[in-house]
């Protein structure tokens, strides 16, 4: 703040866009709220408990870690809330209450803060935590209940060959199917994703290339592409997880490679793997490739020769 | 009705859309403020290049249109815009923040004009050499901001064939409307200046490139180019920095100015609207450059508008002419909000390149706090030079100057798009500027020290 009569003489530009890290994170939360409401209506009040505990644990873990390591506390940027919500969305509503707490603490401390906090993690924290929980307590993570009755997910039925048990396309689209608490309603995920694209928070490249690859490749391999994109965590992953800024490439070309890579891995895991769902693992695997993708898709600098970055390097080496 | 160069709006890749804020001043006619009361200060540096050498001394009586500074190397003549007594010749505060040798003249407010040895005439009566000489003698520089001496720009080496003369009428900086008002009110001179430049390059075509948010300017210029076969109007998308020289050339011609090169290398010359008017006045009225249009605006200014002022007038007087301030100013900027220079004091003069005086209150001048980069990639999409601003920022913070060069940091045009768009509010442009200055200094040092350092 300028004192009376003293002029600020900072260097240009003197004008900044209205958005901020916090406003972007809040937009992601807005996009997820309809999905949460649907989940509460369909799976019951336990959804709120799981989500609440997950968010609280994420925010508290960040606060405690930053206090302990004497860093600036950044919980006001809302990113921990997003991580907590996304982790909860990837859990069945019936998980024990302590699992979201451990999961969020793992996501924030081990995956995000140890690598340097926001912008520095090399994997999506929520997805890494989900896979950690899946490996550590797998039975709780793959037990899905609707109205207190344990049922298998559509993808599990497909994998075991019980195709007569799979719900209709419409049921999958509306989300009245068993699954993780935030992944079932494709309709609301799609609306949330479109909201994020409209707000320019994410670009359409990753969701489109990811979902498109799964759709086409499934048909090529003799499956039902439409069914593949309407079931499991694909939509949630494509719109909300694979588009995570920190763990996705920064320009459109790289994002397209990321989306196609995720799509191929997802289909391979779903069709040939021992596990009915492949979204989490494929996104995590592609997360690790992001620095490489970014390097190889760097745009040509205006007025210079093509890919002079690499040329100069070669010259230096020779 | 003359058709547009192409019905599709042209543009470049990248850029941002800051709120244009032109409505405060766009519809107000240019007002004259030609009788300043205070002392006039004429810095010897009002152009790109070396400062001029003062040719008057304390106590001399000078007339309006009299030369008071002569270039030493790359530069342009400096004229007095008033008649009066030289009070002092000493370093004075300059809009660029440093102190620059300046001639201070006590204005007698008579505006006695010096006898001319050239007469007003049409450019058709003059040879190319005579036209160039008149432009040089008028002390004209690029009035869009960079201040490159115009007579040098118009004398490219003979091996460069110039086929595109582009009149930069995009005025992409927010708040600025001076070029827009000039196009509306002085349309004939704008086109005439372009015609004069075209006459220097037989075979070249002229292009007037206007952003799509200025349809009135299109209409105002149209009658004057109706019968010209070698001048076209080009519609551009409204986007910042559309008026950046390299971006503008790319949008109009699809050619790229090579790294380290000049527009002339690819057959182009770009001139600004107000420069075109100055060229026209230098030929048809035989007047040197000694006034310019300044947009005075910002949320603190009582009567925002465009003012015709004498070069050398202090910004304090210009602001008073606009009714002064309504709120306590927190930041005063010479130029637009994206690339302008923040002034530490109002007691600096209007120079040839001062397009705007922007007065911001605390709420507009507020500098948001920096936070960690979230790798959103918005800076990469915004960069009109297709650089990686987030990476350059890290390299400069680590003082890795070799890395900065390798990642093409010196190509940065300092347009401010990356800092503008960054949601983490990182000072991207600012660190890039620092990097470029350090690298330029290092290169200068290396050139001086020969190979001993390299």
XYZ file of C-alpha atoms in Angstrom, chain A residues 249-259 293-294 297:
14
model
C 1.750 -30.756 -20.204
C 1.559 -27.021 -20.715
C 0.792 -26.661 -24.386
C -1.910 -28.128 -26.566
C 0.322 -30.504 -28.485
C 1.675 -32.030 -25.295
C -1.804 -32.195 -23.777
C -2.983 -34.121 -26.804
C -0.149 -36.627 -26.386
C -1.017 -36.944 -22.699
C -4.706 -37.565 -23.469
C 6.421 -34.471 -23.149
C 6.863 -30.802 -22.249
C 6.608 -30.290 -27.579
